[in-house]
Coordinates of C-alpha atoms in Angstrom, one line a residue:
M1 CA 125.2 96.7 113.6
D2 CA 123.1 97.3 116.7
F3 CA 119.4 97.6 116.3
I4 CA 116.3 97.1 118.4
L5 CA 112.8 96.0 117.7
R6 CA 110.4 98.5 119.2
K7 CA 106.8 99.6 118.9
W8 CA 106.0 102.0 116.1
T9 CA 105.1 105.6 117.1
T10 CA 103.6 108.5 115.1
R11 CA 107.0 110.2 115.3
D12 CA 108.3 107.4 112.9
L13 CA 106.3 108.6 110.0
E14 CA 109.0 110.6 108.2
S15 CA 111.7 107.9 108.5
L16 CA 109.2 105.2 107.5
V17 CA 108.3 107.0 104.3
K18 CA 112.0 107.9 103.6
H19 CA 113.2 104.3 103.9
A20 CA 110.1 102.4 102.5
N21 CA 110.0 104.5 99.3
N22 CA 112.3 102.2 97.4
L23 CA 111.5 100.2 94.3
K24 CA 114.0 97.6 95.3
I25 CA 112.0 96.9 98.4
A26 CA 108.6 97.1 96.8
R27 CA 109.4 94.7 94.0
N28 CA 109.8 91.9 96.6
M29 CA 106.7 92.7 98.6
S30 CA 103.0 92.1 97.9
N31 CA 101.1 94.9 96.1
A32 CA 99.8 96.0 99.5
F33 CA 103.3 97.6 99.9
P34 CA 103.1 100.5 97.4
Y35 CA 105.6 102.3 95.4
P36 CA 105.9 105.1 95.6
Y37 CA 105.4 104.8 99.4
T38 CA 103.4 107.9 100.5
V39 CA 102.8 109.7 103.7
K40 CA 99.2 108.7 103.5
F41 CA 100.1 105.0 103.4
G42 CA 102.8 105.4 106.1
H43 CA 100.2 107.0 108.4
R44 CA 97.8 104.1 107.8
Y45 CA 100.5 101.5 108.4
I46 CA 101.6 103.1 111.7
T47 CA 98.0 103.5 112.9
K48 CA 97.5 99.8 112.2
A49 CA 100.7 98.8 113.9
I50 CA 100.0 100.7 117.1
T51 CA 96.4 99.6 117.6
I52 CA 97.0 95.8 117.4
K53 CA 97.3 94.3 120.9
P54 CA 99.4 92.5 121.7
T55 CA 101.9 94.2 119.5
Q56 CA 102.5 92.2 116.3
I57 CA 104.3 94.7 114.1
F58 CA 107.5 96.3 115.2
A59 CA 109.9 98.9 113.9
I60 CA 113.4 97.9 113.3
A61 CA 115.3 100.9 114.7
I62 CA 118.9 102.0 114.5
D63 CA 119.9 105.0 116.6
N64 CA 116.2 105.4 117.3
E65 CA 115.4 105.8 113.6
A66 CA 112.9 103.4 112.1
V67 CA 114.7 101.7 109.2
G68 CA 112.5 98.7 108.6
S69 CA 109.6 96.7 109.9
I70 CA 108.8 93.1 110.9
G71 CA 105.5 91.7 111.8
V72 CA 103.5 88.5 112.3
Y73 CA 99.9 88.1 111.2
P74 CA 98.0 85.4 113.0
Q75 CA 95.7 83.4 110.7
T76 CA 92.1 82.4 111.3
D77 CA 89.7 79.5 111.1
I78 CA 91.5 76.1 110.6
H79 CA 94.9 77.9 110.3
C80 CA 94.4 79.7 113.7
R81 CA 97.7 78.2 115.2
N82 CA 99.7 79.8 112.4
A83 CA 101.0 83.3 111.7
E84 CA 102.6 84.8 108.6
M85 CA 105.7 86.8 109.0
G86 CA 106.6 89.8 106.8
Y87 CA 109.6 92.1 107.0
W88 CA 111.6 94.7 105.1
L89 CA 114.7 96.7 105.8
A90 CA 116.1 99.9 104.3
E91 CA 118.6 99.3 101.6
P92 CA 121.7 100.9 103.3
Y93 CA 121.4 98.2 106.0
W94 CA 121.2 95.1 103.7
G95 CA 123.8 92.4 104.1
Q96 CA 124.7 93.2 107.8
G97 CA 122.8 90.4 109.5
I98 CA 120.1 92.7 110.8
I99 CA 117.1 91.0 109.3
T100 CA 118.3 87.5 110.3
E101 CA 118.6 88.6 113.9
A102 CA 115.3 90.5 113.8
I103 CA 113.6 87.3 112.5
R104 CA 115.1 85.3 115.3
Q105 CA 113.9 87.8 117.9
M106 CA 110.4 88.0 116.4
V107 CA 110.1 84.2 116.4
V108 CA 110.9 84.1 120.2
Y109 CA 108.5 87.0 120.9
S110 CA 105.7 85.6 118.8
F111 CA 105.8 82.1 120.2
N112 CA 105.7 83.6 123.7
A113 CA 103.1 86.3 123.2
L114 CA 100.7 84.7 120.7
N115 CA 98.8 81.4 120.7
I116 CA 100.6 80.0 117.7
D117 CA 102.7 76.9 116.9
R118 CA 104.0 77.8 113.4
I119 CA 105.3 80.9 111.7
F120 CA 105.6 81.0 108.0
A121 CA 107.0 83.4 105.4
R122 CA 106.4 83.4 101.6
P123 CA 109.3 84.9 99.8
F124 CA 109.2 85.2 96.0
G125 CA 111.4 82.6 94.2
S126 CA 113.5 85.4 92.8
N127 CA 114.2 86.8 96.3
I128 CA 117.3 84.8 97.1
A129 CA 118.4 87.1 99.9
S130 CA 115.1 86.6 101.8
Q131 CA 115.4 82.9 101.4
R132 CA 118.8 82.9 102.9
V133 CA 117.9 85.0 105.9
L134 CA 115.0 82.7 106.7
E135 CA 117.2 79.7 106.5
K136 CA 119.8 81.3 108.7
A137 CA 117.1 82.0 111.2
G138 CA 116.1 78.4 111.3
F139 CA 113.2 78.3 108.9
I140 CA 112.7 75.2 106.7
L141 CA 111.5 75.3 103.1
E142 CA 108.2 73.5 103.1
A143 CA 106.8 74.1 99.6
K144 CA 107.4 75.7 96.3
F145 CA 104.6 76.8 94.0
E146 CA 105.6 77.5 90.5
K147 CA 104.5 80.7 88.8
T148 CA 101.7 81.5 91.2
I149 CA 102.6 85.1 91.9
F150 CA 102.0 87.8 89.2
K151 CA 104.1 90.9 90.1
N152 CA 105.4 93.6 87.8
G153 CA 104.1 91.9 84.7
E154 CA 105.7 88.5 85.2
Y155 CA 104.9 85.2 87.0
L156 CA 107.1 84.3 89.9
D157 CA 107.5 81.2 92.1
E158 CA 106.2 81.4 95.7
L159 CA 108.1 79.6 98.4
F160 CA 106.8 78.6 101.8
Y161 CA 109.3 78.7 104.7
A162 CA 108.2 77.8 108.2
I163 CA 109.5 77.3 111.7
R164 CA 107.6 75.5 114.5
K165 CA 107.5 76.0 118.2

């Protein structure tokens, strides 16, 4: 399926809230990604995305509708040459190769636009689909931390995947 990565705009608020308000997405995200996903949170997210320069958070758009998001978050201090990647996609588009390709595009963009040498992602051990898309996009499993995440009343493993410039 054809998609583009593009900058977020305030016109994306309705589609962001519509697609992000999904428990199946929220259960695989940090608690900073709420459920229910409200207009207030969506507005805050878009405002953050459009103010960061250079752009680090992109909308995943199909037919000009924002149906997901992908971003990189440069680290600081002694980790300053690293960036964490996060992403999500609306459920109707799962299993179509969109996130794998979005990750590949984001890696190329990030290594060109930002002063980083490594991008990492931290999927939950229970999120097999996210692990697979990272591997398909060329990320390598670097570490597994057992039962370090507490989400929805249970302890989960945290995995570190990374790709280097």
